Amino acid sequence: MSRYRNLLLFALLAAAWGSAFMAIKAGLAYIPPVLFAALRYDVAGVLMLAYAAYATDRPVPRGREEWLVVGVGAVFLIAGYHTLLFIGETDPAVTSAAAAVLVSLSPVLTTVFAGVWLPAERLTTVGTAGLLVGLVGVAILSNPDPNNLLEGGAVAKLLIFGAAAAFAFGSVLTRRIDAELPIETMEAWSMVGGALLMHAISLGMGESPADAVWNLESVAALAYLSVVASALGFLIYFDLLDRLGAIEINLVSYVAPIFAAITGWVALGEVPTVYTVVGFVVIFAGFLLLKRSAIRAELPHIQQVLRRP
């Protein structure tokens, strides 16, 4: 029964995070991008604070190191990532599936940043090849026109690539900081801090709440992102992280684009291009090269988990 439970939760997490790209795209038709991202984490942050108070005995960070890791999470994992992602998805040339595939590069970039900032995790020759393969996948997906690089979504895709890089960089920095803070507490306070930062960015960009159009579609998109993709998604993530470990959880990034493509097609009429599909396959191949040793080491654990009654 445990194997089916884990498989079901994994599929639900991939579906929640993959369909989030479609929900972002739908909501951006009515709400300015950075304001939309900030409102999402206003709601999700409050929900996660309540969960942290329930699930841990450390719902509030203490001391400089713990607040520092929260600050890194707020700046890079929440504000940096979502500001660039939401702005990038405003481009009609960028489908939900293409955005999800670009974000799936994040585990690859995490390994790269870890090689720089965490000496024990430096890239090997094969790992460097994996990085290059991943970047080739991005180039294939972007399919830029050399004669006109500012059209066809190239700039927007570069912004989403920057979002993946911000998330990867923030993930590595949080590992460098020596703070024994429960992950639920770190995520909750990072969401709140990131939401406040994005509100400031939104105001600085000239966005106004008066520009938002509130109707069934915009409210549904915001509610879905806040409750399902963020709050519920992270609850499932925490549960699976304990049961499966970080390597298997990373694989969610490579299943999510499938759900992004399906929901984008059904809800928004988006049709993934051949470049999106080929780019995804090449990026995933880069991930396998980078993580080959870790995946090989995890195989006995995965088999043990799958055999559990």
Short mmCIF file of C-alpha atoms in Angstrom, two decimals:
data_model
loop_
_atom_site.label_atom_id
_atom_site.label_comp_id
_atom_site.label_asym_id
_atom_site.label_seq_id
_atom_site.Cartn_x
_atom_site.Cartn_y
_atom_site.Cartn_z
CA MET A 1 0.00 0.00 0.00
CA SER A 2 2.90 2.37 0.79
CA ARG A 3 4.31 2.10 -2.75
CA TYR A 4 0.94 3.11 -4.26
CA ARG A 5 0.60 5.95 -1.78
CA ASN A 6 4.02 7.37 -2.69
CA LEU A 7 3.34 6.96 -6.41
CA LEU A 8 -0.03 8.68 -6.07
CA LEU A 9 1.43 11.57 -4.06
CA PHE A 10 4.28 11.94 -6.56
CA ALA A 11 1.78 12.13 -9.44
CA LEU A 12 -0.37 14.62 -7.53
CA LEU A 13 2.65 16.83 -6.83
CA ALA A 14 3.76 16.75 -10.47
CA ALA A 15 0.19 17.55 -11.53
CA ALA A 16 -0.14 20.44 -9.06
CA TRP A 17 3.20 22.00 -9.97
CA GLY A 18 2.88 21.30 -13.69
CA SER A 19 -0.63 22.72 -14.01
CA ALA A 20 0.53 25.80 -12.08
CA PHE A 21 2.18 27.06 -15.28
CA MET A 22 -1.22 26.99 -16.99
CA ALA A 23 -2.84 28.76 -14.03
CA ILE A 24 -0.16 31.47 -14.14
CA LYS A 25 -0.77 31.96 -17.84
CA ALA A 26 -4.53 32.17 -17.30
CA GLY A 27 -4.30 34.65 -14.43
CA LEU A 28 -1.84 36.91 -16.22
CA ALA A 29 -4.62 37.87 -18.63
CA TYR A 30 -6.24 39.77 -15.75
CA ILE A 31 -3.59 40.61 -13.10
CA PRO A 32 -0.21 42.39 -13.51
CA PRO A 33 2.57 39.77 -13.26
CA VAL A 34 4.55 40.73 -10.15
CA LEU A 35 1.40 41.75 -8.26
CA PHE A 36 -0.09 38.37 -9.20
CA ALA A 37 2.96 36.55 -7.83
CA ALA A 38 2.89 38.64 -4.63
CA LEU A 39 -0.81 37.94 -4.02
CA ARG A 40 -0.20 34.24 -4.53
CA TYR A 41 2.31 34.17 -1.69
CA ASP A 42 0.28 36.46 0.55
CA VAL A 43 -2.23 33.63 0.74
CA ALA A 44 0.23 30.72 0.59
CA GLY A 45 2.52 32.31 3.21
CA VAL A 46 -0.29 32.62 5.75
CA LEU A 47 -1.35 29.01 5.13
CA MET A 48 2.22 27.76 5.49
CA LEU A 49 2.77 29.75 8.70
CA ALA A 50 -0.27 28.00 10.16
CA TYR A 51 1.09 24.64 9.04
CA ALA A 52 4.54 25.36 10.49
CA ALA A 53 2.94 26.24 13.82
CA TYR A 54 1.09 22.92 13.72
CA ALA A 55 3.84 20.63 12.39
CA THR A 56 6.99 21.87 14.14
CA ASP A 57 8.17 23.02 17.55
CA ARG A 58 10.10 25.88 15.88
CA PRO A 59 7.48 27.96 14.01
CA VAL A 60 9.55 31.17 14.38
CA PRO A 61 13.23 31.49 13.35
CA ARG A 62 15.76 32.38 16.06
CA GLY A 63 19.10 34.04 15.71
CA ARG A 64 21.06 35.52 12.85
CA GLU A 65 21.74 32.32 10.89
CA GLU A 66 18.13 31.21 10.84
CA TRP A 67 16.86 34.62 9.71
CA LEU A 68 19.64 34.72 7.12
CA VAL A 69 18.47 31.47 5.54
CA VAL A 70 14.91 32.84 5.53
CA GLY A 71 16.19 35.99 3.81
CA VAL A 72 17.96 33.95 1.13
CA GLY A 73 14.78 31.96 0.56
CA ALA A 74 12.67 35.11 0.34
CA VAL A 75 15.01 36.87 -2.12
CA PHE A 76 15.95 33.99 -4.44
CA LEU A 77 13.52 31.07 -4.00
CA ILE A 78 10.37 33.19 -3.83
CA ALA A 79 10.81 36.77 -5.07
CA GLY A 80 13.59 36.27 -7.64
CA TYR A 81 12.20 33.07 -9.09
CA HIS A 82 8.56 34.11 -9.30
CA THR A 83 9.14 37.69 -10.46
CA LEU A 84 11.14 36.48 -13.47
CA LEU A 85 8.83 33.52 -14.14
CA PHE A 86 5.60 35.53 -14.06
CA ILE A 87 7.02 38.31 -16.25
CA GLY A 88 8.39 35.72 -18.67
CA GLU A 89 5.03 33.99 -18.97
CA THR A 90 3.34 37.21 -20.07
CA ASP A 91 4.82 36.65 -23.54
CA PRO A 92 2.21 34.90 -25.75
CA ALA A 93 5.03 33.06 -27.53
CA VAL A 94 5.89 31.15 -24.34
CA THR A 95 3.53 28.25 -23.69
CA SER A 96 2.93 26.69 -20.28
CA ALA A 97 4.87 23.61 -21.38
CA ALA A 98 7.85 25.64 -22.59
CA ALA A 99 8.00 27.51 -19.27
CA ALA A 100 7.84 24.24 -17.33
CA VAL A 101 10.64 22.70 -19.41
CA LEU A 102 12.88 25.73 -18.84
CA VAL A 103 12.23 25.56 -15.10
CA SER A 104 13.11 21.85 -15.19
CA LEU A 105 16.69 22.99 -15.79
CA SER A 106 16.84 24.12 -12.14
CA PRO A 107 18.22 20.80 -10.76
CA VAL A 108 20.99 20.95 -13.36
CA LEU A 109 21.86 24.53 -12.44
CA THR A 110 21.73 23.61 -8.74
CA THR A 111 24.49 21.09 -9.35
CA VAL A 112 26.54 23.73 -11.16
CA PHE A 113 26.23 26.28 -8.36
CA ALA A 114 26.95 23.57 -5.79
CA GLY A 115 30.19 22.82 -7.61
CA VAL A 116 31.26 26.44 -7.08
CA TRP A 117 29.94 27.08 -3.57
CA LEU A 118 30.13 23.58 -2.07
CA PRO A 119 33.67 22.22 -2.68
CA ALA A 120 32.64 18.64 -1.95
CA GLU A 121 30.26 18.74 -4.91
CA ARG A 122 32.51 20.01 -7.70
CA LEU A 123 31.64 18.96 -11.24
CA THR A 124 33.47 16.05 -12.83
CA THR A 125 34.22 15.86 -16.55
CA VAL A 126 31.03 13.89 -17.16
CA GLY A 127 29.12 16.32 -14.96
CA THR A 128 30.38 19.21 -17.06
CA ALA A 129 29.19 17.34 -20.14
CA GLY A 130 25.79 17.01 -18.48
CA LEU A 131 25.67 20.76 -17.93
CA LEU A 132 26.53 21.43 -21.57
CA VAL A 133 23.87 18.98 -22.72
CA GLY A 134 21.30 20.75 -20.54
CA LEU A 135 22.23 24.12 -22.01
CA VAL A 136 21.93 22.67 -25.52
CA GLY A 137 18.41 21.62 -24.55
CA VAL A 138 17.60 25.20 -23.56
CA ALA A 139 18.93 26.46 -26.88
CA ILE A 140 16.81 23.94 -28.78
CA LEU A 141 13.71 24.87 -26.80
CA SER A 142 14.26 28.61 -27.26
CA ASN A 143 14.81 28.19 -31.02
CA PRO A 144 15.95 31.83 -31.38
CA ASP A 145 15.98 33.53 -34.77
CA PRO A 146 19.56 34.84 -35.22
CA ASN A 147 18.20 37.65 -37.39
CA ASN A 148 15.75 38.86 -34.75
CA LEU A 149 16.61 37.71 -31.23
CA LEU A 150 14.05 40.02 -29.59
CA GLU A 151 11.06 38.24 -31.14
CA GLY A 152 9.58 34.77 -30.85
CA GLY A 153 9.71 34.68 -27.05
CA ALA A 154 13.53 34.59 -26.83
CA VAL A 155 13.73 37.36 -24.21
CA ALA A 156 10.86 35.87 -22.19
CA LYS A 157 12.51 32.44 -22.24
CA LEU A 158 15.75 34.06 -21.08
CA LEU A 159 13.84 35.57 -18.13
CA ILE A 160 12.44 32.14 -17.24
CA PHE A 161 15.94 30.68 -17.51
CA GLY A 162 16.97 33.41 -15.04
CA ALA A 163 14.12 32.31 -12.77
CA ALA A 164 15.45 28.74 -12.76
CA ALA A 165 18.96 30.07 -12.05
CA ALA A 166 17.68 32.20 -9.15
CA PHE A 167 15.95 29.18 -7.61
CA ALA A 168 19.04 26.99 -8.07
CA PHE A 169 21.37 29.63 -6.61
CA GLY A 170 19.09 30.17 -3.62
CA SER A 171 18.88 26.43 -3.00
CA VAL A 172 22.66 26.17 -2.81
CA LEU A 173 23.04 29.25 -0.59
CA THR A 174 20.54 27.86 1.93
CA ARG A 175 22.69 24.72 2.16
CA ARG A 176 25.81 26.79 2.86
CA ILE A 177 24.22 28.53 5.83
CA ASP A 178 24.56 26.62 9.07
CA ALA A 179 21.01 26.89 10.38
CA GLU A 180 19.04 24.08 12.04
CA LEU A 181 15.69 25.50 10.98
CA PRO A 182 12.80 23.14 10.09
CA ILE A 183 12.16 23.29 6.36
CA GLU A 184 8.47 24.04 6.96
CA THR A 185 9.35 27.11 9.01
CA MET A 186 11.94 28.27 6.48
CA GLU A 187 9.48 27.90 3.59
CA ALA A 188 6.67 29.68 5.45
CA TRP A 189 8.68 32.74 6.44
CA SER A 190 10.41 32.85 3.04
CA MET A 191 6.99 32.97 1.40
CA VAL A 192 5.90 35.86 3.59
CA GLY A 193 9.15 37.77 3.07
CA GLY A 194 9.14 37.05 -0.64
CA ALA A 195 5.56 38.28 -0.97
CA LEU A 196 6.44 41.57 0.73
CA LEU A 197 9.48 41.99 -1.53
CA MET A 198 7.40 41.32 -4.64
CA HIS A 199 4.81 43.90 -3.53
CA ALA A 200 7.65 46.44 -3.36
CA ILE A 201 8.92 45.39 -6.82
CA SER A 202 5.38 45.61 -8.18
CA LEU A 203 4.98 49.16 -6.91
CA GLY A 204 8.39 50.09 -8.30
CA MET A 205 7.34 48.80 -11.72
CA GLY A 206 4.23 50.96 -11.65
CA GLU A 207 1.79 48.10 -11.23
CA SER A 208 -1.42 48.97 -9.39
CA PRO A 209 -4.09 46.80 -7.75
CA ALA A 210 -6.56 48.90 -9.75
CA ASP A 211 -5.15 47.29 -12.92
CA ALA A 212 -6.30 43.84 -11.80
CA VAL A 213 -9.57 42.50 -13.17
CA TRP A 214 -11.38 40.27 -10.70
CA ASN A 215 -13.67 37.68 -12.22
CA LEU A 216 -14.20 33.93 -11.99
CA GLU A 217 -11.10 33.13 -14.04
CA SER A 218 -8.68 35.39 -12.17
CA VAL A 219 -9.96 34.40 -8.73
CA ALA A 220 -9.83 30.71 -9.66
CA ALA A 221 -6.25 31.07 -10.96
CA LEU A 222 -5.11 32.85 -7.78
CA ALA A 223 -6.88 30.35 -5.51
CA TYR A 224 -5.43 27.40 -7.41
CA LEU A 225 -1.89 28.73 -7.27
CA SER A 226 -2.11 29.74 -3.60
CA VAL A 227 -3.90 26.72 -2.17
CA VAL A 228 -3.26 23.79 -4.51
CA ALA A 229 0.11 24.52 -6.17
CA SER A 230 1.73 26.26 -3.18
CA ALA A 231 0.22 25.22 0.16
CA LEU A 232 -1.00 21.71 -0.73
CA GLY A 233 1.91 21.15 -3.12
CA PHE A 234 4.51 21.88 -0.44
CA LEU A 235 2.70 19.69 2.09
CA ILE A 236 3.00 16.78 -0.34
CA TYR A 237 6.59 17.79 -1.08
CA PHE A 238 7.57 17.68 2.62
CA ASP A 239 5.93 14.27 3.04
CA LEU A 240 7.70 12.78 0.00
CA LEU A 241 11.02 14.40 0.88
CA ASP A 242 11.06 12.40 4.12
CA ARG A 243 10.00 9.17 2.41
CA LEU A 244 11.89 9.27 -0.89
CA GLY A 245 14.78 11.72 -0.53
CA ALA A 246 16.01 14.63 -2.60
CA ILE A 247 17.02 12.71 -5.77
CA GLU A 248 13.56 11.30 -6.40
CA ILE A 249 11.91 14.62 -5.57
CA ASN A 250 14.09 16.29 -8.21
CA LEU A 251 12.41 14.06 -10.78
CA VAL A 252 9.15 15.96 -10.22
CA SER A 253 10.69 18.75 -12.30
CA TYR A 254 10.78 16.36 -15.26
CA VAL A 255 7.24 15.03 -14.89
CA ALA A 256 5.65 18.47 -14.32
CA PRO A 257 6.12 19.62 -17.97
CA ILE A 258 3.87 16.76 -19.09
CA PHE A 259 1.04 18.11 -16.93
CA ALA A 260 1.86 21.66 -18.01
CA ALA A 261 1.51 20.62 -21.65
CA ILE A 262 -1.75 18.74 -21.07
CA THR A 263 -3.43 21.46 -19.00
CA GLY A 264 -2.13 24.23 -21.28
CA TRP A 265 -3.62 22.43 -24.28
CA VAL A 266 -6.96 21.64 -22.61
CA ALA A 267 -7.53 24.99 -20.85
CA LEU A 268 -5.72 27.46 -23.10
CA GLY A 269 -5.47 25.71 -26.46
CA GLU A 270 -1.64 25.75 -26.36
CA VAL A 271 0.04 23.22 -28.64
CA PRO A 272 3.62 22.27 -27.65
CA THR A 273 6.11 22.60 -30.48
CA VAL A 274 8.62 19.99 -31.51
CA TYR A 275 11.34 22.24 -30.05
CA THR A 276 9.65 22.03 -26.64
CA VAL A 277 9.60 18.22 -26.76
CA VAL A 278 13.17 17.83 -28.02
CA GLY A 279 14.45 20.48 -25.60
CA PHE A 280 12.83 18.62 -22.71
CA VAL A 281 14.44 15.30 -23.71
CA VAL A 282 17.90 16.88 -24.03
CA ILE A 283 17.63 18.73 -20.68
CA PHE A 284 16.57 15.49 -18.97
CA ALA A 285 19.55 13.70 -20.53
CA GLY A 286 21.79 16.40 -19.06
CA PHE A 287 20.23 15.83 -15.64
CA LEU A 288 20.89 12.07 -15.87
CA LEU A 289 24.55 12.72 -16.71
CA LEU A 290 24.96 15.17 -13.84
CA LYS A 291 23.22 12.97 -11.28
CA ARG A 292 24.31 9.57 -12.55
CA SER A 293 26.29 8.64 -9.40
CA ALA A 294 23.62 9.86 -7.00
CA ILE A 295 20.88 8.08 -8.95
CA ARG A 296 22.93 4.86 -9.00
CA ALA A 297 23.46 5.12 -5.24
CA GLU A 298 19.74 5.73 -4.67
CA LEU A 299 18.51 2.78 -6.73
CA PRO A 300 18.62 0.27 -3.81
CA HIS A 301 16.68 2.74 -1.66
CA ILE A 302 14.09 3.26 -4.41
CA GLN A 303 13.67 -0.49 -4.83
CA GLN A 304 13.27 -0.88 -1.08
CA VAL A 305 10.60 1.81 -0.98
CA LEU A 306 8.71 0.22 -3.89
CA ARG A 307 8.74 -3.19 -2.18
CA ARG A 308 7.16 -1.89 1.01
CA PRO A 309 3.75 -3.48 1.62
#
